[in-house]
Amino acid sequence: MLCLHRRAFLLAGCGLALLLSGCDSETTLHSGLVEQQANLVMAALLDGGISCHKTPGEEGTWNVTVMESRFAEAVNLLESRGLPRRGYQGVGEVFKKTGMISSPSEERIRFMDALAQDISHTIATIDGVLDARVHVVLPENDPFARNTLPSSAAVAIRTRWDVDLTDMVPSIKGLVKNAIEGLAYDKIVVTIFRDNPPKRQ
Protein backbone atom coordinates (compact mmCIF):
# COMPACT_ATOMS: atom_id res chain seq x y z
CA MET A 1 0.00 0.00 0.00
CA LEU A 2 2.87 2.33 0.88
CA CYS A 3 4.52 1.62 -2.47
CA LEU A 4 1.34 2.53 -4.30
CA HIS A 5 1.09 5.84 -2.46
CA ARG A 6 4.74 6.57 -3.15
CA ARG A 7 4.31 5.76 -6.83
CA ALA A 8 1.24 7.98 -7.06
CA PHE A 9 3.15 10.79 -5.36
CA LEU A 10 6.04 10.50 -7.83
CA LEU A 11 3.68 10.48 -10.80
CA ALA A 12 1.90 13.55 -9.46
CA GLY A 13 5.24 15.28 -8.99
CA CYS A 14 6.30 14.49 -12.55
CA GLY A 15 2.99 15.74 -13.88
CA LEU A 16 3.33 18.98 -11.93
CA ALA A 17 6.86 19.49 -13.25
CA LEU A 18 5.68 18.96 -16.82
CA LEU A 19 2.79 21.34 -16.26
CA LEU A 20 5.06 24.05 -14.87
CA SER A 21 7.59 23.65 -17.67
CA GLY A 22 4.81 23.85 -20.23
CA CYS A 23 3.53 27.13 -18.81
CA ASP A 24 6.76 28.96 -19.67
CA SER A 25 6.30 29.01 -23.43
CA GLU A 26 8.09 31.19 -25.97
CA THR A 27 6.66 34.53 -26.98
CA THR A 28 7.59 36.98 -29.73
CA LEU A 29 9.80 39.78 -28.48
CA HIS A 30 10.30 41.58 -31.82
CA SER A 31 9.00 40.91 -35.30
CA GLY A 32 9.58 42.29 -38.78
CA LEU A 33 13.31 42.83 -38.26
CA VAL A 34 15.89 42.76 -41.01
CA GLU A 35 18.41 39.99 -40.43
CA GLN A 36 21.18 42.32 -39.24
CA GLN A 37 18.90 43.85 -36.60
CA ALA A 38 17.69 40.41 -35.51
CA ASN A 39 21.29 39.24 -35.12
CA LEU A 40 22.19 42.29 -33.03
CA VAL A 41 19.17 41.73 -30.80
CA MET A 42 20.05 38.04 -30.35
CA ALA A 43 23.69 38.84 -29.59
CA ALA A 44 22.66 41.31 -26.87
CA LEU A 45 20.17 38.85 -25.33
CA LEU A 46 22.61 35.94 -25.34
CA ASP A 47 25.33 38.19 -23.90
CA GLY A 48 22.88 39.02 -21.10
CA GLY A 49 22.22 35.35 -20.41
CA ILE A 50 18.74 35.30 -21.98
CA SER A 51 17.97 32.38 -24.28
CA CYS A 52 16.32 33.36 -27.56
CA HIS A 53 15.50 32.10 -31.05
CA LYS A 54 15.27 33.65 -34.50
CA THR A 55 12.47 32.55 -36.84
CA PRO A 56 11.55 33.67 -40.39
CA GLY A 57 8.86 36.33 -40.61
CA GLU A 58 6.94 37.92 -43.46
CA GLU A 59 8.56 39.31 -46.61
CA GLY A 60 12.11 38.31 -45.77
CA THR A 61 12.03 39.64 -42.20
CA TRP A 62 12.86 37.86 -38.94
CA ASN A 63 11.21 37.43 -35.54
CA VAL A 64 13.02 37.03 -32.22
CA THR A 65 11.36 34.99 -29.46
CA VAL A 66 12.17 34.53 -25.77
CA MET A 67 10.64 32.62 -22.87
CA GLU A 68 7.64 34.40 -21.37
CA SER A 69 9.22 34.34 -17.91
CA ARG A 70 12.12 36.49 -19.18
CA PHE A 71 10.15 38.78 -21.48
CA ALA A 72 10.27 41.84 -19.22
CA GLU A 73 13.97 41.31 -18.53
CA ALA A 74 14.66 41.03 -22.26
CA VAL A 75 12.73 44.24 -23.01
CA ASN A 76 14.65 46.18 -20.36
CA LEU A 77 18.00 44.84 -21.55
CA LEU A 78 17.36 45.80 -25.17
CA GLU A 79 16.03 49.20 -24.15
CA SER A 80 19.23 49.89 -22.22
CA ARG A 81 21.25 49.10 -25.34
CA GLY A 82 19.05 51.00 -27.78
CA LEU A 83 18.01 47.87 -29.67
CA PRO A 84 16.58 47.26 -32.13
CA ARG A 85 17.82 50.45 -33.71
CA ARG A 86 15.36 52.77 -35.37
CA GLY A 87 15.11 52.44 -39.14
CA TYR A 88 16.29 55.36 -41.25
CA GLN A 89 15.28 56.32 -44.77
CA GLY A 90 17.90 58.19 -46.73
CA VAL A 91 17.43 60.63 -49.59
CA GLY A 92 17.62 57.84 -52.14
CA GLU A 93 14.77 55.89 -50.52
CA VAL A 94 12.50 58.84 -49.83
CA PHE A 95 12.82 60.10 -53.40
CA LYS A 96 12.27 56.81 -55.20
CA LYS A 97 10.24 57.27 -58.35
CA THR A 98 6.65 56.35 -57.56
CA GLY A 99 4.87 57.87 -60.54
CA MET A 100 3.12 60.41 -58.29
CA ILE A 101 3.49 64.14 -58.85
CA SER A 102 4.30 66.18 -55.76
CA SER A 103 4.11 69.92 -55.28
CA PRO A 104 7.35 71.88 -54.75
CA SER A 105 6.43 72.37 -51.08
CA GLU A 106 5.89 68.64 -50.56
CA GLU A 107 9.18 67.85 -52.28
CA ARG A 108 10.95 70.34 -50.06
CA ILE A 109 9.49 68.84 -46.88
CA ARG A 110 10.42 65.34 -48.00
CA PHE A 111 13.93 66.51 -48.77
CA MET A 112 14.36 68.03 -45.29
CA ASP A 113 13.07 64.83 -43.69
CA ALA A 114 15.35 62.61 -45.77
CA LEU A 115 18.35 64.84 -45.09
CA ALA A 116 17.64 64.77 -41.34
CA GLN A 117 17.38 60.96 -41.39
CA ASP A 118 20.67 60.64 -43.26
CA ILE A 119 22.46 62.77 -40.68
CA SER A 120 20.71 61.00 -37.78
CA HIS A 121 21.88 57.65 -39.11
CA THR A 122 25.47 58.87 -39.33
CA ILE A 123 25.45 60.18 -35.74
CA ALA A 124 23.82 56.96 -34.50
CA THR A 125 26.86 54.99 -35.66
CA ILE A 126 29.11 56.78 -33.14
CA ASP A 127 30.20 54.38 -30.40
CA GLY A 128 28.01 54.75 -27.33
CA VAL A 129 25.11 56.45 -29.12
CA LEU A 130 21.79 54.62 -28.63
CA ASP A 131 19.66 56.92 -30.77
CA ALA A 132 19.96 60.22 -32.62
CA ARG A 133 17.40 62.57 -34.11
CA VAL A 134 18.07 65.62 -36.22
CA HIS A 135 15.49 68.29 -36.97
CA VAL A 136 16.31 70.55 -39.91
CA VAL A 137 14.61 73.85 -40.72
CA LEU A 138 15.24 75.30 -44.17
CA PRO A 139 13.06 78.42 -44.52
CA GLU A 140 11.50 79.03 -47.91
CA ASN A 141 12.88 82.54 -48.34
CA ASP A 142 11.98 84.92 -51.12
CA PRO A 143 15.23 85.48 -53.09
CA PHE A 144 14.21 89.12 -53.66
CA ALA A 145 13.39 89.89 -50.02
CA ARG A 146 15.72 92.02 -47.92
CA ASN A 147 15.27 90.03 -44.73
CA THR A 148 15.65 86.27 -44.86
CA LEU A 149 15.34 83.63 -42.17
CA PRO A 150 18.46 81.53 -41.51
CA SER A 151 18.49 77.76 -41.69
CA SER A 152 18.85 75.89 -38.39
CA ALA A 153 19.22 72.39 -37.02
CA ALA A 154 18.57 70.74 -33.66
CA VAL A 155 20.28 67.48 -32.75
CA ALA A 156 19.11 65.22 -29.91
CA ILE A 157 21.41 62.35 -28.95
CA ARG A 158 20.73 59.58 -26.45
CA THR A 159 23.84 57.81 -25.14
CA ARG A 160 24.69 55.01 -22.75
CA TRP A 161 25.03 56.02 -19.11
CA ASP A 162 28.78 55.37 -19.16
CA VAL A 163 29.52 57.44 -22.29
CA ASP A 164 30.35 61.15 -22.31
CA LEU A 165 30.23 62.79 -25.76
CA THR A 166 30.65 66.36 -24.56
CA ASP A 167 34.04 66.69 -26.22
CA MET A 168 32.55 65.50 -29.52
CA VAL A 169 29.86 68.21 -29.74
CA PRO A 170 32.02 70.53 -31.92
CA SER A 171 32.72 67.65 -34.31
CA ILE A 172 29.04 66.72 -34.46
CA LYS A 173 28.09 70.32 -35.18
CA GLY A 174 30.74 70.44 -37.89
CA LEU A 175 29.32 67.26 -39.45
CA VAL A 176 25.82 68.74 -39.52
CA LYS A 177 27.09 72.05 -40.91
CA ASN A 178 28.93 70.38 -43.78
CA ALA A 179 25.94 68.17 -44.59
CA ILE A 180 23.49 71.06 -44.99
CA GLU A 181 24.32 73.74 -47.53
CA GLY A 182 24.17 77.28 -46.19
CA LEU A 183 23.80 76.25 -42.54
CA ALA A 184 25.79 78.38 -40.08
CA TYR A 185 27.70 76.71 -37.25
CA ASP A 186 26.05 78.88 -34.58
CA LYS A 187 22.59 77.84 -35.80
CA ILE A 188 23.14 74.23 -34.73
CA VAL A 189 22.09 73.07 -31.26
CA VAL A 190 23.25 69.69 -29.95
CA THR A 191 21.62 68.23 -26.83
CA ILE A 192 22.89 65.01 -25.26
CA PHE A 193 20.78 62.82 -22.98
CA ARG A 194 22.58 60.13 -20.99
CA ASP A 195 20.72 57.03 -19.83
CA ASN A 196 20.47 56.35 -16.12
CA PRO A 197 22.95 53.75 -14.81
CA PRO A 198 21.51 50.24 -14.41
CA LYS A 199 20.09 49.39 -11.01
CA ARG A 200 22.21 47.06 -8.94
CA GLN A 201 20.53 43.75 -8.26
PDB file of C-alpha atoms in Angstrom, residues 72-184:
ATOM      1  CA  ALA A  72      10.273  41.844 -19.216  1.00  0.00           C
ATOM      2  CA  GLU A  73      13.967  41.314 -18.528  1.00  0.00           C
ATOM      3  CA  ALA A  74      14.660  41.032 -22.261  1.00  0.00           C
ATOM      4  CA  VAL A  75      12.732  44.238 -23.012  1.00  0.00           C
ATOM      5  CA  ASN A  76      14.650  46.181 -20.356  1.00  0.00           C
ATOM      6  CA  LEU A  77      17.996  44.838 -21.548  1.00  0.00           C
ATOM      7  CA  LEU A  78      17.360  45.796 -25.170  1.00  0.00           C
ATOM      8  CA  GLU A  79      16.027  49.201 -24.153  1.00  0.00           C
ATOM      9  CA  SER A  80      19.233  49.888 -22.220  1.00  0.00           C
ATOM     10  CA  ARG A  81      21.253  49.104 -25.343  1.00  0.00           C
ATOM     11  CA  GLY A  82      19.052  51.004 -27.785  1.00  0.00           C
ATOM     12  CA  LEU A  83      18.010  47.873 -29.672  1.00  0.00           C
ATOM     13  CA  PRO A  84      16.579  47.264 -32.129  1.00  0.00           C
ATOM     14  CA  ARG A  85      17.823  50.448 -33.710  1.00  0.00           C
ATOM     15  CA  ARG A  86      15.358  52.770 -35.370  1.00  0.00           C
ATOM     16  CA  GLY A  87      15.114  52.437 -39.138  1.00  0.00           C
ATOM     17  CA  TYR A  88      16.286  55.358 -41.248  1.00  0.00           C
ATOM     18  CA  GLN A  89      15.280  56.319 -44.771  1.00  0.00           C
ATOM     19  CA  GLY A  90      17.896  58.188 -46.733  1.00  0.00           C
ATOM     20  CA  VAL A  91      17.425  60.635 -49.587  1.00  0.00           C
ATOM     21  CA  GLY A  92      17.625  57.835 -52.142  1.00  0.00           C
ATOM     22  CA  GLU A  93      14.774  55.889 -50.524  1.00  0.00           C
ATOM     23  CA  VAL A  94      12.504  58.840 -49.826  1.00  0.00           C
ATOM     24  CA  PHE A  95      12.816  60.102 -53.397  1.00  0.00           C
ATOM     25  CA  LYS A  96      12.269  56.814 -55.204  1.00  0.00           C
ATOM     26  CA  LYS A  97      10.243  57.272 -58.351  1.00  0.00           C
ATOM     27  CA  THR A  98       6.649  56.353 -57.557  1.00  0.00           C
ATOM     28  CA  GLY A  99       4.875  57.875 -60.535  1.00  0.00           C
ATOM     29  CA  MET A 100       3.123  60.412 -58.290  1.00  0.00           C
ATOM     30  CA  ILE A 101       3.492  64.139 -58.853  1.00  0.00           C
ATOM     31  CA  SER A 102       4.304  66.183 -55.759  1.00  0.00           C
ATOM     32  CA  SER A 103       4.112  69.922 -55.281  1.00  0.00           C
ATOM     33  CA  PRO A 104       7.349  71.883 -54.755  1.00  0.00           C
ATOM     34  CA  SER A 105       6.431  72.374 -51.081  1.00  0.00           C
ATOM     35  CA  GLU A 106       5.894  68.635 -50.564  1.00  0.00           C
ATOM     36  CA  GLU A 107       9.179  67.850 -52.282  1.00  0.00           C
ATOM     37  CA  ARG A 108      10.951  70.345 -50.063  1.00  0.00           C
ATOM     38  CA  ILE A 109       9.488  68.838 -46.881  1.00  0.00           C
ATOM     39  CA  ARG A 110      10.420  65.338 -48.004  1.00  0.00           C
ATOM     40  CA  PHE A 111      13.934  66.510 -48.773  1.00  0.00           C
ATOM     41  CA  MET A 112      14.361  68.033 -45.287  1.00  0.00           C
ATOM     42  CA  ASP A 113      13.072  64.833 -43.686  1.00  0.00           C
ATOM     43  CA  ALA A 114      15.350  62.611 -45.768  1.00  0.00           C
ATOM     44  CA  LEU A 115      18.350  64.840 -45.086  1.00  0.00           C
ATOM     45  CA  ALA A 116      17.636  64.770 -41.344  1.00  0.00           C
ATOM     46  CA  GLN A 117      17.382  60.965 -41.387  1.00  0.00           C
ATOM     47  CA  ASP A 118      20.669  60.642 -43.261  1.00  0.00           C
ATOM     48  CA  ILE A 119      22.464  62.771 -40.675  1.00  0.00           C
ATOM     49  CA  SER A 120      20.711  60.997 -37.784  1.00  0.00           C
ATOM     50  CA  HIS A 121      21.876  57.651 -39.114  1.00  0.00           C
ATOM     51  CA  THR A 122      25.465  58.871 -39.328  1.00  0.00           C
ATOM     52  CA  ILE A 123      25.451  60.179 -35.745  1.00  0.00           C
ATOM     53  CA  ALA A 124      23.816  56.965 -34.495  1.00  0.00           C
ATOM     54  CA  THR A 125      26.862  54.992 -35.661  1.00  0.00           C
ATOM     55  CA  ILE A 126      29.109  56.779 -33.141  1.00  0.00           C
ATOM     56  CA  ASP A 127      30.199  54.380 -30.396  1.00  0.00           C
ATOM     57  CA  GLY A 128      28.014  54.754 -27.326  1.00  0.00           C
ATOM     58  CA  VAL A 129      25.107  56.447 -29.117  1.00  0.00           C
ATOM     59  CA  LEU A 130      21.795  54.621 -28.631  1.00  0.00           C
ATOM     60  CA  ASP A 131      19.659  56.920 -30.769  1.00  0.00           C
ATOM     61  CA  ALA A 132      19.957  60.216 -32.620  1.00  0.00           C
ATOM     62  CA  ARG A 133      17.397  62.566 -34.106  1.00  0.00           C
ATOM     63  CA  VAL A 134      18.069  65.616 -36.225  1.00  0.00           C
ATOM     64  CA  HIS A 135      15.489  68.295 -36.969  1.00  0.00           C
ATOM     65  CA  VAL A 136      16.312  70.546 -39.913  1.00  0.00           C
ATOM     66  CA  VAL A 137      14.615  73.848 -40.719  1.00  0.00           C
ATOM     67  CA  LEU A 138      15.238  75.304 -44.171  1.00  0.00           C
ATOM     68  CA  PRO A 139      13.058  78.424 -44.520  1.00  0.00           C
ATOM     69  CA  GLU A 140      11.501  79.032 -47.911  1.00  0.00           C
ATOM     70  CA  ASN A 141      12.876  82.542 -48.342  1.00  0.00           C
ATOM     71  CA  ASP A 142      11.984  84.921 -51.123  1.00  0.00           C
ATOM     72  CA  PRO A 143      15.229  85.478 -53.086  1.00  0.00           C
ATOM     73  CA  PHE A 144      14.214  89.123 -53.663  1.00  0.00           C
ATOM     74  CA  ALA A 145      13.393  89.885 -50.024  1.00  0.00           C
ATOM     75  CA  ARG A 146      15.723  92.023 -47.922  1.00  0.00           C
ATOM     76  CA  ASN A 147      15.265  90.029 -44.727  1.00  0.00           C
ATOM     77  CA  THR A 148      15.650  86.267 -44.861  1.00  0.00           C
ATOM     78  CA  LEU A 149      15.343  83.625 -42.171  1.00  0.00           C
ATOM     79  CA  PRO A 150      18.457  81.532 -41.508  1.00  0.00           C
ATOM     80  CA  SER A 151      18.492  77.758 -41.688  1.00  0.00           C
ATOM     81  CA  SER A 152      18.855  75.892 -38.395  1.00  0.00           C
ATOM     82  CA  ALA A 153      19.219  72.393 -37.018  1.00  0.00           C
ATOM     83  CA  ALA A 154      18.569  70.739 -33.659  1.00  0.00           C
ATOM     84  CA  VAL A 155      20.283  67.475 -32.749  1.00  0.00           C
ATOM     85  CA  ALA A 156      19.106  65.224 -29.909  1.00  0.00           C
ATOM     86  CA  ILE A 157      21.408  62.353 -28.947  1.00  0.00           C
ATOM     87  CA  ARG A 158      20.731  59.583 -26.455  1.00  0.00           C
ATOM     88  CA  THR A 159      23.841  57.809 -25.136  1.00  0.00           C
ATOM     89  CA  ARG A 160      24.685  55.009 -22.745  1.00  0.00           C
ATOM     90  CA  TRP A 161      25.029  56.024 -19.113  1.00  0.00           C
ATOM     91  CA  ASP A 162      28.778  55.369 -19.162  1.00  0.00           C
ATOM     92  CA  VAL A 163      29.518  57.436 -22.293  1.00  0.00           C
ATOM     93  CA  ASP A 164      30.351  61.152 -22.312  1.00  0.00           C
ATOM     94  CA  LEU A 165      30.231  62.787 -25.760  1.00  0.00           C
ATOM     95  CA  THR A 166      30.648  66.358 -24.557  1.00  0.00           C
ATOM     96  CA  ASP A 167      34.039  66.690 -26.221  1.00  0.00           C
ATOM     97  CA  MET A 168      32.550  65.501 -29.520  1.00  0.00           C
ATOM     98  CA  VAL A 169      29.865  68.205 -29.739  1.00  0.00           C
ATOM     99  CA  PRO A 170      32.022  70.527 -31.921  1.00  0.00           C
ATOM    100  CA  SER A 171      32.722  67.650 -34.314  1.00  0.00           C
ATOM    101  CA  ILE A 172      29.039  66.720 -34.457  1.00  0.00           C
ATOM    102  CA  LYS A 173      28.089  70.319 -35.181  1.00  0.00           C
ATOM    103  CA  GLY A 174      30.741  70.436 -37.893  1.00  0.00           C
ATOM    104  CA  LEU A 175      29.323  67.259 -39.445  1.00  0.00           C
ATOM    105  CA  VAL A 176      25.817  68.736 -39.521  1.00  0.00           C
ATOM    106  CA  LYS A 177      27.086  72.049 -40.912  1.00  0.00           C
ATOM    107  CA  ASN A 178      28.931  70.383 -43.782  1.00  0.00           C
ATOM    108  CA  ALA A 179      25.943  68.174 -44.592  1.00  0.00           C
ATOM    109  CA  ILE A 180      23.489  71.061 -44.991  1.00  0.00           C
ATOM    110  CA  GLU A 181      24.318  73.736 -47.528  1.00  0.00           C
ATOM    111  CA  GLY A 182      24.166  77.282 -46.188  1.00  0.00           C
ATOM    112  CA  LEU A 183      23.797  76.249 -42.539  1.00  0.00           C
ATOM    113  CA  ALA A 184      25.793  78.379 -40.082  1.00  0.00           C
TER     114      ALA A 184
END
